[in-house]
PDB file of C-alpha atoms in Angstrom:
ATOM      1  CA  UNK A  17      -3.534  -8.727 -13.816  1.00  0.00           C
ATOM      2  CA  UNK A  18      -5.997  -6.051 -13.956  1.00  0.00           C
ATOM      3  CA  UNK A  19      -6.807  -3.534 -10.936  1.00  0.00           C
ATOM      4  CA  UNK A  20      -9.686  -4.510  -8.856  1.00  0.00           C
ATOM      5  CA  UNK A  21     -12.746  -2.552  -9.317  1.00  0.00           C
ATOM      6  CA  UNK A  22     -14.128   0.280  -7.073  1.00  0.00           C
ATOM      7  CA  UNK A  23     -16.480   3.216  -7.816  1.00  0.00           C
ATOM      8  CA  UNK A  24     -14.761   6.228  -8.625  1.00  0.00           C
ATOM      9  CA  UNK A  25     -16.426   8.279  -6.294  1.00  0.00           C
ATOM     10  CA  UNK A  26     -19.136   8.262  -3.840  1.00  0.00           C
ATOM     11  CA  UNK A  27     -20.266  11.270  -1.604  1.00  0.00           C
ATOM     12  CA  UNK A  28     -22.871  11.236   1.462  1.00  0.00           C
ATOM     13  CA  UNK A  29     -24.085  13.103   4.311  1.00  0.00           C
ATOM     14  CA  UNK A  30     -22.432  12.958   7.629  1.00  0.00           C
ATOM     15  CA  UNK A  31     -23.884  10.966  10.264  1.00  0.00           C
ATOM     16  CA  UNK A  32     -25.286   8.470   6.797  1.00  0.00           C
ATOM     17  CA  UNK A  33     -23.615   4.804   6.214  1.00  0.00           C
ATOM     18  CA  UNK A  34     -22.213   4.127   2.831  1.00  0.00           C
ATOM     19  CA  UNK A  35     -20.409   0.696   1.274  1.00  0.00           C
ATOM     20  CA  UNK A  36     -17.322   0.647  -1.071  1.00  0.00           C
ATOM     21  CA  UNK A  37     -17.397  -2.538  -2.734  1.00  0.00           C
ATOM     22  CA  UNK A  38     -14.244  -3.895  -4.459  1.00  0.00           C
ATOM     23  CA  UNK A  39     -14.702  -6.502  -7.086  1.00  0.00           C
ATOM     24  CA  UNK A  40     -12.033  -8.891  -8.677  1.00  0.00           C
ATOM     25  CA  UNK A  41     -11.969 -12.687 -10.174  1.00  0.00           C
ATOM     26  CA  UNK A  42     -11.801 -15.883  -8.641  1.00  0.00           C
ATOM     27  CA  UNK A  43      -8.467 -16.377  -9.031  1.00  0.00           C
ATOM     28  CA  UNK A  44      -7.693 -12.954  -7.148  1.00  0.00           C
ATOM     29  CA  UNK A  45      -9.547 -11.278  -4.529  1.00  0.00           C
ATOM     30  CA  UNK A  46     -12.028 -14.657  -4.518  1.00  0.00           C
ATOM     31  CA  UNK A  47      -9.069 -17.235  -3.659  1.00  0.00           C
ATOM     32  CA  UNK A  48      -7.688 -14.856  -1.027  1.00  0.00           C
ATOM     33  CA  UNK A  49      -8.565 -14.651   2.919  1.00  0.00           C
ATOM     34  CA  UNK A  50      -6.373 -11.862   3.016  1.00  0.00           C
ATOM     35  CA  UNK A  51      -8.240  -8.413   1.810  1.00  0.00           C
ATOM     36  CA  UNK A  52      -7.555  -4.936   3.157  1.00  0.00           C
ATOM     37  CA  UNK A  53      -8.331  -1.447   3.168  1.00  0.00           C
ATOM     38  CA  UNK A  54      -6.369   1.453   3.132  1.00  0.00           C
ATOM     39  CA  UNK A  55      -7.389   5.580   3.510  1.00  0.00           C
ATOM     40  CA  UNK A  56      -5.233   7.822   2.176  1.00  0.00           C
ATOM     41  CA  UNK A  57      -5.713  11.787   2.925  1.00  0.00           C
ATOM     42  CA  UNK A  58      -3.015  14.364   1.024  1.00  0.00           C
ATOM     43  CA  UNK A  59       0.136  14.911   1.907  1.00  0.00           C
ATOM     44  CA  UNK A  60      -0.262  12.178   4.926  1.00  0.00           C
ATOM     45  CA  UNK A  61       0.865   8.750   5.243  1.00  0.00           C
ATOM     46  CA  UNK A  62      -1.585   6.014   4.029  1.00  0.00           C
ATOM     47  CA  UNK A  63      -3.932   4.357   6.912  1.00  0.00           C
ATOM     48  CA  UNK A  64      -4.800   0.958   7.421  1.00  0.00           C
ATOM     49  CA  UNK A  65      -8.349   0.189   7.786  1.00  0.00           C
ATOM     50  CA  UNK A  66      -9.243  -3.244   7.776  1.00  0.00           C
ATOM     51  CA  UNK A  67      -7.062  -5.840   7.251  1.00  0.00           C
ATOM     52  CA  UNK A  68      -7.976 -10.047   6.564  1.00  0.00           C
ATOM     53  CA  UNK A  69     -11.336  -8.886   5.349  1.00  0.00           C
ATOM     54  CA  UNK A  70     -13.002  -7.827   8.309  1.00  0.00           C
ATOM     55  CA  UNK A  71     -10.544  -7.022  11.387  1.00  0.00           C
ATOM     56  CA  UNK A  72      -9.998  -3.813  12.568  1.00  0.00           C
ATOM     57  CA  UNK A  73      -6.162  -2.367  14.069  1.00  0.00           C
ATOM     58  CA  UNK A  74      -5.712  -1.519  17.437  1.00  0.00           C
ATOM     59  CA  UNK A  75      -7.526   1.544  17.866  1.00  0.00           C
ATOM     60  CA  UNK A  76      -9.410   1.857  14.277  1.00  0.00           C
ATOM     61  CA  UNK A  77     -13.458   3.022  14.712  1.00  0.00           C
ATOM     62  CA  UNK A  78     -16.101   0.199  15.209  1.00  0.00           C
ATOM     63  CA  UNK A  79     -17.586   2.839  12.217  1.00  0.00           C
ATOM     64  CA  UNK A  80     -15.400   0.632  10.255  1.00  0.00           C
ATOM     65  CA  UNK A  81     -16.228  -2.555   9.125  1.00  0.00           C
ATOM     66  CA  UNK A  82     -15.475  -5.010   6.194  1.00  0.00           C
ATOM     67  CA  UNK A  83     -16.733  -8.212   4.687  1.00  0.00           C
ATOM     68  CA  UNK A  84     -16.855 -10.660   2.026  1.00  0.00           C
ATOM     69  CA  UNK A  85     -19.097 -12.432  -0.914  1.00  0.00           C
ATOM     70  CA  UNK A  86     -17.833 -14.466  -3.601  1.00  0.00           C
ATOM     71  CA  UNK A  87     -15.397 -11.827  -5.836  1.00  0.00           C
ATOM     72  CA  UNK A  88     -16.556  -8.728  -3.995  1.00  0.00           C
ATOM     73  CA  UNK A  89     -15.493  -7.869  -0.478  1.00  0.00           C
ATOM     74  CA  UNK A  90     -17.126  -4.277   1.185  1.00  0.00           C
ATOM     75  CA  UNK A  91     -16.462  -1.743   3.020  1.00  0.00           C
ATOM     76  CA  UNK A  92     -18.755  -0.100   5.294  1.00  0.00           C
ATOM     77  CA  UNK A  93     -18.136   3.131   7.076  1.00  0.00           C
ATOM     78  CA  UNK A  94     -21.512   4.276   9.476  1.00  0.00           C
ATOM     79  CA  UNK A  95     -22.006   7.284  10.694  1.00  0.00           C
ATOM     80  CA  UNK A  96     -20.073   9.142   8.785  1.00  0.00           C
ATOM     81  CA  UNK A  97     -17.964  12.254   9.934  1.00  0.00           C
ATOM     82  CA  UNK A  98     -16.230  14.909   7.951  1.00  0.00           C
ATOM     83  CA  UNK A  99     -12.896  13.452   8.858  1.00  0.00           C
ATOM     84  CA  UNK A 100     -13.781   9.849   6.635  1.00  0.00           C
ATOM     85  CA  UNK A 101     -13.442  12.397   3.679  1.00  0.00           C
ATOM     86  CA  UNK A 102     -10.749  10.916   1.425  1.00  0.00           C
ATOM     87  CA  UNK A 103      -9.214   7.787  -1.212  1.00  0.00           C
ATOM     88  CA  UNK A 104      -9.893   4.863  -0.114  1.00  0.00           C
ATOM     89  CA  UNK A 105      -8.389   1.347  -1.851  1.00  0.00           C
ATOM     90  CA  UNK A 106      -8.878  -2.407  -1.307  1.00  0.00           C
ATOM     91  CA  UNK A 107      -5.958  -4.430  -1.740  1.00  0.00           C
ATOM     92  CA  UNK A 108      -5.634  -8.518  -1.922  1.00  0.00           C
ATOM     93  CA  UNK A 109      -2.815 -10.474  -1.202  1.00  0.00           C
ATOM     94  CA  UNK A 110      -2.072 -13.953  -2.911  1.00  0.00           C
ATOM     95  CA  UNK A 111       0.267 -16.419  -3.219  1.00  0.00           C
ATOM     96  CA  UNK A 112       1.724 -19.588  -4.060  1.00  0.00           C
ATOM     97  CA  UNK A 113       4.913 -21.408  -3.328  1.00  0.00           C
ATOM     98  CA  UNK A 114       6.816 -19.442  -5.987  1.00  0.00           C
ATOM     99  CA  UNK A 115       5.231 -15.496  -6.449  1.00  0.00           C
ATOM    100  CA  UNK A 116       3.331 -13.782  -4.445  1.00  0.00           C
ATOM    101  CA  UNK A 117       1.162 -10.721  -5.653  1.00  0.00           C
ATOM    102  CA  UNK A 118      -0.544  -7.862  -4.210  1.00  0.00           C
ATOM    103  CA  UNK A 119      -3.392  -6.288  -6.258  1.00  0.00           C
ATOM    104  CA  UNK A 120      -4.895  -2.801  -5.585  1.00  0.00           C
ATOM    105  CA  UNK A 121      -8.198  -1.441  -6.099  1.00  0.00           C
ATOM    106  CA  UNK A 122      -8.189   1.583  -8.411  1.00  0.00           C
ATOM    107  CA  UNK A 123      -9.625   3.784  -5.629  1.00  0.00           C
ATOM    108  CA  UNK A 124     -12.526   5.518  -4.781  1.00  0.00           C
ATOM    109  CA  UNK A 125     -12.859   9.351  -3.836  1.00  0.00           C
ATOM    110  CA  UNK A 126     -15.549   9.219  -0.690  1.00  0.00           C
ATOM    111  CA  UNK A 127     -16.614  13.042  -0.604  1.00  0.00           C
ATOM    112  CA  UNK A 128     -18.741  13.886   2.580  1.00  0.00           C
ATOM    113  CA  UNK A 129     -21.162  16.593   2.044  1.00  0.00           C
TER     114      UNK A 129
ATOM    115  CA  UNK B 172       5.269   9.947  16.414  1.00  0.00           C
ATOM    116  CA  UNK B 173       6.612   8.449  13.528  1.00  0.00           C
ATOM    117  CA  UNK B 174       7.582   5.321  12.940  1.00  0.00           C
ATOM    118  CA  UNK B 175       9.076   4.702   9.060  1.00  0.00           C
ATOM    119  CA  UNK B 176      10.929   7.612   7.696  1.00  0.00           C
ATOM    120  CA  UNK B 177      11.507   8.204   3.831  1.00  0.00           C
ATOM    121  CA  UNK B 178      14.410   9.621   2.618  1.00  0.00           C
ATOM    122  CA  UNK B 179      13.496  13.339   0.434  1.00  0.00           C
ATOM    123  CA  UNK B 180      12.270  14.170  -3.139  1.00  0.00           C
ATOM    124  CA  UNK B 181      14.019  13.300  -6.062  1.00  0.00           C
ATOM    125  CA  UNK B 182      14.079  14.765  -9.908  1.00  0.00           C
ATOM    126  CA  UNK B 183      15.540  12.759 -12.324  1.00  0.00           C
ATOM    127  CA  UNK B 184      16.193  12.078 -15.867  1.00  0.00           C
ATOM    128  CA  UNK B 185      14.611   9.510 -18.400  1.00  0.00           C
ATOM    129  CA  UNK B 186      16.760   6.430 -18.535  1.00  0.00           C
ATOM    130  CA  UNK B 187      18.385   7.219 -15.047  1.00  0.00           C
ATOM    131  CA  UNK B 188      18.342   5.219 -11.733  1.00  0.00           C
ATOM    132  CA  UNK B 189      16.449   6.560  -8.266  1.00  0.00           C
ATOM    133  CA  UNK B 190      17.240   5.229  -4.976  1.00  0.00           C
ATOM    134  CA  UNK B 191      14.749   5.547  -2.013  1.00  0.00           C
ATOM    135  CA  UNK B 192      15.486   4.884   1.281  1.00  0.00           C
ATOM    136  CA  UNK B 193      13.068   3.977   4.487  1.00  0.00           C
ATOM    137  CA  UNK B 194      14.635   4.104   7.830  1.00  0.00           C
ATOM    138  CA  UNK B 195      12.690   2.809  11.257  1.00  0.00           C
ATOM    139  CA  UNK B 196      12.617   5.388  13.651  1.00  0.00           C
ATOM    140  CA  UNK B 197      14.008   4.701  17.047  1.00  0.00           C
ATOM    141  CA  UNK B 198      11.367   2.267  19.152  1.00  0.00           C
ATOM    142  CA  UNK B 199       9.947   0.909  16.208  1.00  0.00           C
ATOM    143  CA  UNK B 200      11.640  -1.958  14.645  1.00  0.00           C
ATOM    144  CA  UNK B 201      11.275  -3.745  10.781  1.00  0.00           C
ATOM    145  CA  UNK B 202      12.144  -7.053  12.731  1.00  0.00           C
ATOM    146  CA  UNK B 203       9.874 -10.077  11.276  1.00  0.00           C
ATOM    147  CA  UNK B 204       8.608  -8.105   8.778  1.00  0.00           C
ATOM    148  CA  UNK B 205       8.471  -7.752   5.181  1.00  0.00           C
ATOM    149  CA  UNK B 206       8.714  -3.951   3.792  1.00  0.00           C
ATOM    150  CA  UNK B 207       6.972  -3.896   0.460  1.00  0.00           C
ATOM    151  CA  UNK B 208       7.142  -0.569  -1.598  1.00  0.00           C
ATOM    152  CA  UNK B 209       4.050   0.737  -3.396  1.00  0.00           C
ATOM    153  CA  UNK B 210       3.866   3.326  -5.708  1.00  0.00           C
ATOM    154  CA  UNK B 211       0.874   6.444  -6.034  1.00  0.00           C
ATOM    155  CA  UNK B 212       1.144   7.722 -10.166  1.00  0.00           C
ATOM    156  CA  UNK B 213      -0.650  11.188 -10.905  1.00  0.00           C
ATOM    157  CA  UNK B 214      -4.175  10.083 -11.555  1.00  0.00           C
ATOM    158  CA  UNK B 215      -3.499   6.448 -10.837  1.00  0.00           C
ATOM    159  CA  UNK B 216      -4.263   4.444  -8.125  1.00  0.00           C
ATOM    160  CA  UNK B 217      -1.768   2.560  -6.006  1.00  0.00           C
ATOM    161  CA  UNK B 218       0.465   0.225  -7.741  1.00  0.00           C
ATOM    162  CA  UNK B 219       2.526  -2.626  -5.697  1.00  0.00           C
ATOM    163  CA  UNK B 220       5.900  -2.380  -6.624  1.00  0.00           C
ATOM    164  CA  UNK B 221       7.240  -5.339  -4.583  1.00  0.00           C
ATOM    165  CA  UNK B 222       8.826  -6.626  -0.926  1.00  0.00           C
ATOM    166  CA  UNK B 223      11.940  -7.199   0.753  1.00  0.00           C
ATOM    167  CA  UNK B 224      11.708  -9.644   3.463  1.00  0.00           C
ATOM    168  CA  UNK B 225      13.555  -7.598   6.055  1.00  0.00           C
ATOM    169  CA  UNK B 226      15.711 -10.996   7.931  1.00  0.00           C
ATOM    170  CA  UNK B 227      16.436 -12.664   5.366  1.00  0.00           C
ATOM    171  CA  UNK B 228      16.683  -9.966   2.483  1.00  0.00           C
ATOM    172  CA  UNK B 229      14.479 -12.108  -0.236  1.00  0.00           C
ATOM    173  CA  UNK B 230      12.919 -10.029  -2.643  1.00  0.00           C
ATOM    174  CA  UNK B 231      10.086 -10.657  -4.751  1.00  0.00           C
ATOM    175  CA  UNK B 232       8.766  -8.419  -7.258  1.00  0.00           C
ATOM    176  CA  UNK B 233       5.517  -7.294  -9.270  1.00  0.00           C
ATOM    177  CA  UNK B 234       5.880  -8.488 -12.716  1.00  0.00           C
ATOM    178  CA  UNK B 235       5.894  -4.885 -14.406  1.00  0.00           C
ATOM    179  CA  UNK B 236       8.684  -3.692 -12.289  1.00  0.00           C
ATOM    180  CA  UNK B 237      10.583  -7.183 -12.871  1.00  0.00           C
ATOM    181  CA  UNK B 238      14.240  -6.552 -14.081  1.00  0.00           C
ATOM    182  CA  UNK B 239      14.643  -3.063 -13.415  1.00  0.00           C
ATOM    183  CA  UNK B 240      13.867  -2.875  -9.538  1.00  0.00           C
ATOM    184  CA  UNK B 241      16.202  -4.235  -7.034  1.00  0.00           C
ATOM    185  CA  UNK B 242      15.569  -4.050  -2.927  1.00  0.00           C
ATOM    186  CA  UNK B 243      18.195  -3.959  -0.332  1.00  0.00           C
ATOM    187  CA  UNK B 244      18.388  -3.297   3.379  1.00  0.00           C
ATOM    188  CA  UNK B 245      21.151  -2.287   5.823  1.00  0.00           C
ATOM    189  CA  UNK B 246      20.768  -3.606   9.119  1.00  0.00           C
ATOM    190  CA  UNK B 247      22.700  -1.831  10.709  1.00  0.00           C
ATOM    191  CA  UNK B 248      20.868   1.004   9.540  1.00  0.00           C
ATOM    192  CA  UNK B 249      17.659   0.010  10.350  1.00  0.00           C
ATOM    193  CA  UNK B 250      17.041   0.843   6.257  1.00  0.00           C
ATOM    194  CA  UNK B 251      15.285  -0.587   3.689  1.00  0.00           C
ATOM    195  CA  UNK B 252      15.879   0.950   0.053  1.00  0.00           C
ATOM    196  CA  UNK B 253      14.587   0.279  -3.564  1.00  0.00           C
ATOM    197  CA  UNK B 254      16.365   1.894  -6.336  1.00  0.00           C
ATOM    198  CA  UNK B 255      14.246   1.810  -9.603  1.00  0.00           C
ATOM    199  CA  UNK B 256      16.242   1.943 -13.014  1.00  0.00           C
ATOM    200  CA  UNK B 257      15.509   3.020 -16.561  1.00  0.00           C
ATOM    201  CA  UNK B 258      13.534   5.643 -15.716  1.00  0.00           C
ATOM    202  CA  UNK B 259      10.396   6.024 -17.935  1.00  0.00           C
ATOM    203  CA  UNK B 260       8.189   9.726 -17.428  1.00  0.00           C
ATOM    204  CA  UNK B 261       5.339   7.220 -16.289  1.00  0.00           C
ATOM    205  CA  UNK B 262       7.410   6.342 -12.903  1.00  0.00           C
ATOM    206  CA  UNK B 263       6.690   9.603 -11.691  1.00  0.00           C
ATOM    207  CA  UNK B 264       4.758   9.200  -8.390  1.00  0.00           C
ATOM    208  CA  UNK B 265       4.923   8.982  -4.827  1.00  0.00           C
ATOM    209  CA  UNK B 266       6.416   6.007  -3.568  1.00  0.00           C
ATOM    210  CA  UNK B 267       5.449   4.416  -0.325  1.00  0.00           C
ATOM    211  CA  UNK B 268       6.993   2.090   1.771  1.00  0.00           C
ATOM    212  CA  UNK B 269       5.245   0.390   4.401  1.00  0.00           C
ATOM    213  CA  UNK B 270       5.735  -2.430   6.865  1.00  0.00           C
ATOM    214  CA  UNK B 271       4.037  -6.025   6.416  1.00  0.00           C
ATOM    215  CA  UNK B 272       3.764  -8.210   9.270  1.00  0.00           C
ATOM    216  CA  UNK B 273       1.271 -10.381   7.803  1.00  0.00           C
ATOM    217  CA  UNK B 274      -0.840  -9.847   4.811  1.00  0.00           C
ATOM    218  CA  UNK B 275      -1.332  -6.193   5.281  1.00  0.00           C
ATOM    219  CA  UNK B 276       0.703  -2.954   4.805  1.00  0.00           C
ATOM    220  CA  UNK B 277       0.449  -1.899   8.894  1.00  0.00           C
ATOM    221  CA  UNK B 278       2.773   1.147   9.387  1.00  0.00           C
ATOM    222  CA  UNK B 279       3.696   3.617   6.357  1.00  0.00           C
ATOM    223  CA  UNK B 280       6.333   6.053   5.579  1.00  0.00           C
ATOM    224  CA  UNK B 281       4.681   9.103   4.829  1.00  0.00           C
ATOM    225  CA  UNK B 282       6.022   8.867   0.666  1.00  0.00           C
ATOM    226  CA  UNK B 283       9.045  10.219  -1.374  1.00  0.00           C
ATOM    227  CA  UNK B 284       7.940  12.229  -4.950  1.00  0.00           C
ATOM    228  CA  UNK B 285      10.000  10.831  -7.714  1.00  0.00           C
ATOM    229  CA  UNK B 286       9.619  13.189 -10.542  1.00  0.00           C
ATOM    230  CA  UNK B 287      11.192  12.005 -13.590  1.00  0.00           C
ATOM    231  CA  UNK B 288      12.016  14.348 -16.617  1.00  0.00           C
ATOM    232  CA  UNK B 289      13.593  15.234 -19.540  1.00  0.00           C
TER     233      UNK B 289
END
């Protein structure tokens, strides 16, 4: 299976909203419930974001927020701070009664200006 | 705080075998969970490699890693490792192992660089 699809790179001003979208088939990221989001900075330990489409972790920013349409999910990050600066990847999980499979997005460099 | 601890760096030849280890840190446990290992290439982006289920010690395994990847745990040990065989120069990355309670990667070990050479 092939990676999902994300933009390579986006950049925007702080304080400005932006959307990563993450795009896949139907028989990946648009037969799964379970679709999350991941930020990875240098040198530190990947983050997760959003998790099951559109739930945020215990103490993750309301700036965060995810959702869903047919082979695309989103994310959205508002109000944007120098800190949101980094990789960010979508990841879907599926399964059926004999293999599982989890499929990464290729990744997309969010550059805050 | 930290709560999943990899074990150092490693350099090693083509056609050799790398073990990584991921230990829970005291308070946090791998109880319940599955540990699933993921892998960050130069240039790449993140790859799953595959999962242990930490209780019952099932693996299961993405199907370009199948039959040269094997995943163990020590309980006692609180560890988790994934040793990786027949090295190719395209394994070199970071690998990350991180703790699945559900469908997500929640807690992550903060990677080990396996550099693999001539």
């Amino acid at each position: 299976q092939s990676a999902l699809t994300q933009p390579a790179s986006l950049s925007a001003s702080p304080g400005q909203s932006i959307s990563i979208s993450c795009t896949g088939a139907s028989s990946d990221i648009g037969d799964s419930d379970y679709v999350s989001w991941y930020q990875l900075h240098p040198g530190k330990a990947p983050k997760l974001i959003i998790y099951d489409v559109n739930n945020r972790p215990l103490g993750m920013s309301d700036r965060f927020s995810g959702s869903m349409s047919a082979n695309t999910a989103s994310l959205t990050i508002s109000g944007l701070q120098a800190e949101d600066e980094g990789d960010y990847y979508c990841a879907s999980y599926t399964s059926t009664t004999t293999l599982e499979n989890v499929l990464f997005g290729g990744g997309t460099k969010l550059t805050v200006l | 705080q930290v709560d999943v601890v990899q074990s150092g760096a490693e350099v090693k030849k083509t056609g050799a075998s790398v073990e990584v280890s991921c230990k829970a840190s005291v308070g946090y446990i791998f109880t319940h969970n599955y540990i699933d290992w993921v892998r960050l290439a130069p240039g790449q982006g993140l790859e799953w490699v595959g999962r242990i289920d930490y209780n019952s010690g099932a693996t299961n395994f993405a199907k370009n890693f199948q039959g040269r990847v094997a995943m163990t745990r020590d309980l006692s040990k609180s560890t988790v490792y994934m040793e990786l065989g027949s090295l190719r120069f395209d394994d070199t990355a970071v690998y990350y192992c991180a703790s699945r309670p559900h469908h997500y990667m929640y807690v992550w070990g903060q990677g080990t660089t396996v550099t693999v050479s001539s």
